[in-house]
Each structure stands twice: as structure tokens, then as C-alpha cells.
mmCIF file of C-alpha atoms in Angstrom:
data_model
loop_
_atom_site.group_PDB
_atom_site.id
_atom_site.type_symbol
_atom_site.label_atom_id
_atom_site.label_comp_id
_atom_site.label_asym_id
_atom_site.label_seq_id
_atom_site.Cartn_x
_atom_site.Cartn_y
_atom_site.Cartn_z
ATOM 1 C CA MET A 1 -91.333 -51.958 -28.950
ATOM 2 C CA ILE A 2 -92.088 -54.185 -25.758
ATOM 3 C CA ASN A 3 -90.928 -50.683 -23.931
ATOM 4 C CA ALA A 4 -92.782 -48.072 -25.861
ATOM 5 C CA VAL A 5 -95.973 -50.092 -25.004
ATOM 6 C CA VAL A 6 -94.750 -50.631 -21.557
ATOM 7 C CA GLU A 7 -94.779 -47.037 -20.987
ATOM 8 C CA CYS A 8 -98.596 -47.040 -22.084
ATOM 9 C CA ILE A 9 -99.444 -48.945 -19.502
ATOM 10 C CA PRO A 10 -100.255 -46.581 -17.181
ATOM 11 C CA MET A 11 -102.068 -44.341 -19.483
ATOM 12 C CA ILE A 12 -104.248 -47.946 -20.248
ATOM 13 C CA ILE A 13 -104.812 -48.192 -16.706
ATOM 14 C CA LEU A 14 -105.998 -45.088 -16.412
ATOM 15 C CA SER A 15 -108.223 -45.734 -18.948
ATOM 16 C CA ALA A 16 -110.226 -48.537 -17.305
ATOM 17 C CA CYS A 17 -110.452 -47.201 -14.111
ATOM 18 C CA MET A 18 -112.378 -44.267 -16.231
ATOM 19 C CA ALA A 19 -114.241 -46.746 -17.851
ATOM 20 C CA TYR A 20 -115.108 -48.891 -14.108
ATOM 21 C CA ILE A 21 -116.243 -45.640 -12.836
ATOM 22 C CA SER A 22 -119.007 -44.769 -15.194
ATOM 23 C CA GLY A 23 -119.769 -48.369 -15.407
ATOM 24 C CA PHE A 24 -120.791 -47.386 -11.361
ATOM 25 C CA ILE A 25 -122.768 -45.370 -12.580
ATOM 26 C CA ILE A 26 -124.839 -46.277 -14.890
ATOM 27 C CA TRP A 27 -125.483 -49.085 -12.617
ATOM 28 C CA VAL A 28 -126.439 -47.147 -9.878
ATOM 29 C CA LEU A 29 -129.179 -45.054 -12.429
ATOM 30 C CA ASP A 30 -129.920 -47.529 -14.266
ATOM 31 C CA SER A 31 -130.361 -50.442 -12.431
ATOM 32 C CA ARG A 32 -133.962 -50.509 -10.954
ATOM 33 C CA PHE A 33 -135.269 -49.076 -14.466
ATOM 34 C CA ASN A 34 -133.398 -51.994 -16.232
ATOM 35 C CA PRO A 35 -132.522 -54.532 -14.418
ATOM 36 C CA ASP A 36 -132.200 -56.972 -17.203
ATOM 37 C CA GLU A 37 -128.942 -55.471 -18.879
ATOM 38 C CA PHE A 38 -128.136 -54.338 -15.590
ATOM 39 C CA PRO A 39 -128.760 -56.642 -12.854
ATOM 40 C CA PRO A 40 -129.497 -55.339 -9.543
ATOM 41 C CA ALA A 41 -126.699 -57.495 -8.425
ATOM 42 C CA PHE A 42 -123.116 -55.422 -7.295
ATOM 43 C CA ILE A 43 -120.607 -57.582 -8.599
ATOM 44 C CA GLU A 44 -122.836 -58.722 -12.083
ATOM 45 C CA GLY A 45 -124.366 -54.677 -12.574
ATOM 46 C CA VAL A 46 -121.049 -53.133 -12.434
ATOM 47 C CA GLY A 47 -119.251 -55.573 -14.422
ATOM 48 C CA GLU A 48 -121.944 -55.096 -17.313
ATOM 49 C CA GLY A 49 -121.606 -51.461 -16.898
ATOM 50 C CA PHE A 50 -117.936 -51.092 -17.320
ATOM 51 C CA TRP A 51 -118.573 -53.474 -20.155
ATOM 52 C CA TRP A 52 -121.067 -50.635 -21.901
ATOM 53 C CA SER A 53 -119.237 -47.798 -21.294
ATOM 54 C CA PHE A 54 -115.496 -49.477 -22.135
ATOM 55 C CA ILE A 55 -117.119 -50.496 -25.196
ATOM 56 C CA SER A 56 -118.844 -46.526 -25.878
ATOM 57 C CA MET A 57 -114.838 -45.535 -25.146
ATOM 58 C CA THR A 58 -113.496 -47.157 -27.702
ATOM 59 C CA THR A 59 -116.814 -45.997 -30.278
ATOM 60 C CA VAL A 60 -117.528 -49.267 -30.942
ATOM 61 C CA GLY A 61 -120.936 -49.377 -29.768
ATOM 62 C CA TYR A 62 -122.401 -53.009 -30.153
ATOM 63 C CA GLY A 63 -125.760 -51.975 -29.039
ATOM 64 C CA ASP A 64 -125.931 -54.571 -26.627
ATOM 65 C CA ARG A 65 -126.606 -52.426 -23.082
ATOM 66 C CA CYS A 66 -128.277 -49.795 -23.405
ATOM 67 C CA PRO A 67 -129.241 -46.771 -20.676
ATOM 68 C CA ARG A 68 -132.791 -46.773 -20.210
ATOM 69 C CA SER A 69 -133.845 -44.167 -17.493
ATOM 70 C CA ILE A 70 -133.480 -40.311 -18.695
ATOM 71 C CA PRO A 71 -129.848 -39.432 -15.584
ATOM 72 C CA ALA A 72 -128.518 -42.491 -17.068
ATOM 73 C CA ARG A 73 -128.663 -41.117 -20.879
ATOM 74 C CA VAL A 74 -127.789 -37.830 -19.458
ATOM 75 C CA SER A 75 -124.093 -39.252 -18.097
ATOM 76 C CA GLY A 76 -123.714 -41.658 -21.142
ATOM 77 C CA ILE A 77 -124.014 -38.582 -23.090
ATOM 78 C CA ILE A 78 -120.998 -37.222 -20.813
ATOM 79 C CA TRP A 79 -119.405 -40.088 -20.415
ATOM 80 C CA THR A 80 -119.094 -40.853 -24.790
ATOM 81 C CA LEU A 81 -117.488 -37.103 -25.126
ATOM 82 C CA ILE A 82 -115.402 -37.835 -21.796
ATOM 83 C CA GLY A 83 -113.964 -41.171 -23.894
ATOM 84 C CA LEU A 84 -113.600 -40.119 -26.747
ATOM 85 C CA VAL A 85 -111.073 -37.534 -25.700
ATOM 86 C CA ILE A 86 -109.500 -40.413 -22.917
ATOM 87 C CA ILE A 87 -109.228 -42.915 -26.237
ATOM 88 C CA SER A 88 -107.678 -40.552 -28.709
ATOM 89 C CA ILE A 89 -105.515 -39.384 -25.838
ATOM 90 C CA LEU A 90 -104.450 -43.006 -25.687
ATOM 91 C CA ILE A 91 -104.268 -44.157 -29.117
ATOM 92 C CA GLY A 92 -102.080 -41.142 -29.983
ATOM 93 C CA ALA A 93 -99.547 -41.683 -26.226
ATOM 94 C CA ILE A 94 -99.036 -45.077 -28.113
ATOM 95 C CA ALA A 95 -98.603 -44.141 -31.418
ATOM 96 C CA SER A 96 -96.141 -41.702 -30.448
ATOM 97 C CA SER A 97 -94.114 -44.508 -28.390
ATOM 98 C CA LEU A 98 -94.077 -46.706 -31.315
ATOM 99 C CA THR A 99 -93.182 -43.944 -34.145
ATOM 100 C CA TYR A 100 -90.070 -42.678 -31.280
ATOM 101 C CA VAL A 101 -88.292 -46.145 -31.281
ATOM 102 C CA ASN A 102 -88.698 -46.604 -35.014
ATOM 103 C CA VAL A 103 -87.369 -43.274 -35.872
ATOM 104 C CA ASN A 104 -84.642 -43.624 -32.839
ATOM 105 C CA LYS A 105 -83.987 -46.628 -33.230
ATOM 106 C CA PRO A 106 -79.655 -46.517 -33.890
ATOM 107 C CA VAL A 107 -77.594 -46.728 -36.967
ATOM 108 C CA THR A 108 -75.666 -49.790 -37.041
ATOM 109 C CA LEU A 109 -73.100 -50.110 -39.743
ATOM 110 C CA TYR A 110 -71.479 -53.512 -38.897
ATOM 111 C CA GLY A 111 -72.233 -55.643 -42.327
ATOM 112 C CA ALA A 112 -74.923 -53.148 -43.424
ATOM 113 C CA LYS A 113 -74.686 -52.218 -47.496
ATOM 114 C CA ILE A 114 -72.975 -49.011 -47.089
ATOM 115 C CA GLY A 115 -72.336 -46.358 -50.269
ATOM 116 C CA ALA A 116 -70.061 -43.671 -49.851
ATOM 117 C CA ILE A 117 -67.917 -41.685 -52.190
ATOM 118 C CA GLN A 118 -64.633 -43.743 -52.809
ATOM 119 C CA ASN A 119 -61.402 -42.734 -51.189
ATOM 120 C CA SER A 120 -63.322 -40.030 -48.835
ATOM 121 C CA VAL A 121 -63.630 -39.997 -45.235
ATOM 122 C CA GLU A 122 -66.751 -41.220 -45.027
ATOM 123 C CA TYR A 123 -65.535 -44.206 -47.182
ATOM 124 C CA ARG A 124 -63.089 -44.922 -44.813
ATOM 125 C CA LEU A 125 -65.355 -44.658 -41.779
ATOM 126 C CA GLY A 126 -67.404 -47.154 -43.231
ATOM 127 C CA ILE A 127 -64.433 -49.433 -43.677
ATOM 128 C CA LEU A 128 -63.640 -49.330 -39.816
ATOM 129 C CA LYS A 129 -67.197 -49.286 -38.905
ATOM 130 C CA ASN A 130 -66.862 -52.691 -40.420
ATOM 131 C CA ALA A 131 -70.067 -52.496 -43.153
ATOM 132 C CA LYS A 132 -69.823 -53.269 -46.279
ATOM 133 C CA VAL A 133 -68.990 -49.822 -48.242
ATOM 134 C CA ASN A 134 -69.171 -49.616 -52.326
ATOM 135 C CA GLY A 135 -69.949 -52.747 -53.482
ATOM 136 C CA GLU A 136 -69.892 -50.662 -56.765
ATOM 137 C CA LYS A 137 -67.807 -47.199 -57.078
ATOM 138 C CA TYR A 138 -69.488 -44.062 -56.736
ATOM 139 C CA HIS A 139 -67.796 -41.356 -57.651
ATOM 140 C CA ASN A 140 -70.635 -38.311 -56.988
ATOM 141 C CA VAL A 141 -73.768 -38.007 -54.982
ATOM 142 C CA ASP A 142 -76.109 -38.506 -58.092
ATOM 143 C CA GLU A 143 -74.618 -42.124 -57.925
ATOM 144 C CA ILE A 144 -75.626 -42.811 -54.212
ATOM 145 C CA ARG A 145 -79.368 -41.553 -54.996
ATOM 146 C CA THR A 146 -79.500 -43.566 -57.343
ATOM 147 C CA ALA A 147 -78.210 -47.082 -55.859
ATOM 148 C CA LEU A 148 -80.222 -45.864 -53.014
ATOM 149 C CA GLU A 149 -83.623 -45.859 -55.242
ATOM 150 C CA ASP A 150 -82.787 -49.207 -56.739
ATOM 151 C CA GLY A 151 -82.444 -50.795 -53.386
ATOM 152 C CA GLU A 152 -78.189 -52.107 -54.301
ATOM 153 C CA ILE A 153 -77.574 -49.953 -50.982
ATOM 154 C CA ASP A 154 -79.534 -49.628 -46.824
ATOM 155 C CA GLY A 155 -78.130 -45.823 -46.651
ATOM 156 C CA ALA A 156 -75.134 -43.923 -47.266
ATOM 157 C CA LEU A 157 -72.338 -42.200 -45.670
ATOM 158 C CA LEU A 158 -71.822 -38.067 -46.579
ATOM 159 C CA ASP A 159 -70.288 -35.322 -45.562
ATOM 160 C CA THR A 160 -72.595 -32.700 -44.029
ATOM 161 C CA TYR A 161 -71.666 -29.869 -45.946
ATOM 162 C CA VAL A 162 -72.223 -32.288 -49.058
ATOM 163 C CA ALA A 163 -75.714 -33.414 -48.171
ATOM 164 C CA ALA A 164 -76.487 -29.944 -47.264
ATOM 165 C CA GLU A 165 -75.541 -28.566 -50.583
ATOM 166 C CA HIS A 166 -77.086 -31.160 -52.945
ATOM 167 C CA LYS A 167 -80.370 -31.376 -50.161
ATOM 168 C CA GLU A 168 -82.863 -30.276 -52.880
ATOM 169 C CA THR A 169 -81.984 -33.013 -55.186
ATOM 170 C CA LEU A 170 -80.996 -35.950 -52.995
ATOM 171 C CA PHE A 171 -83.503 -36.345 -50.513
ATOM 172 C CA ASP A 172 -87.577 -36.742 -50.278
ATOM 173 C CA ASP A 173 -89.894 -38.870 -48.536
ATOM 174 C CA ARG A 174 -87.987 -42.166 -49.150
ATOM 175 C CA ILE A 175 -84.842 -40.775 -48.900
ATOM 176 C CA TYR A 176 -83.799 -39.076 -45.535
ATOM 177 C CA VAL A 177 -81.225 -38.203 -42.590
ATOM 178 C CA LYS A 178 -81.533 -41.084 -40.136
ATOM 179 C CA GLU A 179 -78.550 -39.895 -37.917
ATOM 180 C CA ILE A 180 -75.569 -37.295 -37.573
ATOM 181 C CA LEU A 181 -72.150 -39.252 -36.721
ATOM 182 C CA GLU A 182 -70.095 -36.889 -34.787
ATOM 183 C CA ARG A 183 -66.283 -38.295 -36.198
ATOM 184 C CA PRO A 184 -63.486 -35.239 -35.462
ATOM 185 C CA VAL A 185 -60.897 -35.335 -38.538
ATOM 186 C CA GLY A 186 -57.714 -33.457 -38.398
ATOM 187 C CA TYR A 187 -56.106 -31.980 -41.761
ATOM 188 C CA GLY A 188 -52.390 -31.383 -41.529
ATOM 189 C CA VAL A 189 -49.151 -30.347 -43.543
ATOM 190 C CA VAL A 190 -46.159 -32.470 -43.379
ATOM 191 C CA LEU A 191 -42.561 -30.498 -43.863
ATOM 192 C CA SER A 192 -38.827 -31.920 -43.903
ATOM 193 C CA GLY A 193 -35.543 -31.159 -44.254
ATOM 194 C CA ALA A 194 -35.469 -27.606 -45.430
ATOM 195 C CA ALA A 195 -38.922 -27.078 -45.714
ATOM 196 C CA VAL A 196 -39.694 -26.681 -42.364
ATOM 197 C CA GLY A 197 -38.410 -22.890 -42.313
ATOM 198 C CA VAL A 198 -41.356 -22.069 -44.048
ATOM 199 C CA GLU A 199 -44.063 -23.353 -41.307
ATOM 200 C CA GLN A 200 -43.778 -20.167 -40.152
ATOM 201 C CA GLN A 201 -44.888 -18.271 -43.184
ATOM 202 C CA CYS A 202 -47.646 -20.876 -43.558
ATOM 203 C CA ARG A 203 -48.954 -19.807 -40.479
ATOM 204 C CA ASP A 204 -49.111 -16.391 -41.421
ATOM 205 C CA TYR A 205 -50.313 -16.760 -44.996
ATOM 206 C CA ILE A 206 -53.940 -18.992 -43.889
ATOM 207 C CA ASN A 207 -54.124 -16.625 -40.381
ATOM 208 C CA MET A 208 -54.113 -13.597 -43.387
ATOM 209 C CA HIS A 209 -56.371 -15.674 -45.875
ATOM 210 C CA ILE A 210 -58.324 -17.860 -43.114
ATOM 211 C CA THR A 211 -61.831 -15.917 -44.494
ATOM 212 C CA GLU A 212 -61.414 -17.080 -48.630
ATOM 213 C CA ILE A 213 -59.832 -20.146 -48.062
ATOM 214 C CA PHE A 214 -63.453 -21.824 -45.927
ATOM 215 C CA SER A 215 -65.249 -19.855 -48.006
ATOM 216 C CA HIS A 216 -67.870 -21.374 -50.458
ATOM 217 C CA HIS A 217 -66.608 -21.652 -53.637
ATOM 218 C CA PRO A 218 -70.083 -22.096 -56.699
ATOM 219 C CA GLU A 219 -67.754 -23.381 -59.022
ATOM 220 C CA TYR A 220 -66.681 -26.706 -56.582
ATOM 221 C CA ASP A 221 -66.888 -29.471 -58.525
ATOM 222 C CA GLU A 222 -66.539 -32.911 -56.421
ATOM 223 C CA ASP A 223 -65.583 -34.295 -59.269
ATOM 224 C CA SER A 224 -62.432 -32.776 -59.557
#
């Protein structure tokens, strides 16, 4: 959070400089006509001008200082419009920086209460990351969603395809994807003895039916 504010310091300095310039202009234009509020003395007068311009820029407008001459009032109108743009940009920059920090805060699994479908790849990943995985056993996405809503777990580890398939019922304003963790997973078949001789036949079968093997089946039941 501190870094986010530090990144906005140049914009804050620019805003202050613009307010100082406007205050100086108001002092030049109004010090002869309004010496009580903008004294002729440079330091005191410009200081009062800076105070007026900064308060006007932030739309607070205490009213303790007010330009009296026509040129000063015209300058005040112009500065008020410019100040609105400057303060809007400044507030937007600060808000964006803070939002970026919160949204992009890295996910820490260590010690977190995490839910995952029992004995899945994600379950084992949580164990490897020293997360507190499955205080209760979860066998499907609906059980994990219920646990999230009840606050039993801090988050969940789900396969990307499983999450996408249940996105209509799983996600809402409170439950969303925080981060996608990349972890390569390999699958293989171990053959021994006489079965080694069918290795090439297995490879040929997979190559011939690869589309069917990796196609999506609507009747797939994750509980089976």
C-alpha cells in the first residue's frame, strides 16, 4: 500500500505546483483590490493565494478567501474548472494504485484453509504448498461453494476446466478467480512383463482416436 501511494507522489507534487501557480496569479490580480484577504507582502499574499486555490481545487471552498476584482474572479472560474480535472485525476490515480495492490496481491497457500475435491490433483497441490486442505471432505464443486459461502474455507483449488464448466453456479460478486496457478501435470501408463509388447498398439490407438479421447462429454459426472 505504501508503494502505491509513493507512485502517486509525482501527481501530488504536480497538483500542489499548479495550485501554487494559481494562487500566485490570484494574488497578483487581487492584492490591490482585496489586501485584507490577499496581503501585498509576497510571502504572506502568495501563501493566502495558495490556500485559496488548493481549497478551491479540492471543492471544499471554506469561503474565508474570495477574489474581489473582475480579472481575479475570471481567473478563479478558470482555475476551479482546471482544479476539478486535476483533483479527479489525482483521486483516480490513488484509487487505481490501491486497487491494483489489493487485486494483484499474491496468493499465499501456506497455512490457508483451502478446499479441493478430495484426492484430486488440486488436493495434492494444496498439501505440497502446506495449506490446510479440506478440514471436511469435499466431493464436488457444490460442496466447495457452500463451504466458501459459510466461511469454512478461505479459498478453493479447482481445475480450470472444472471451474469453467461450473462458472454459472460457482462464481458471483463474492466468489471469483483470484489467480491461476500454473502446474504441469503428466499422465502415463506403466507396463511390465508381456504387456510391454502392446505399447506400440496403445500409441497407435491413441493417435487414431485422439479427438474422441479428449472431446468433452456432457454426460460426464465428476462424482463417478
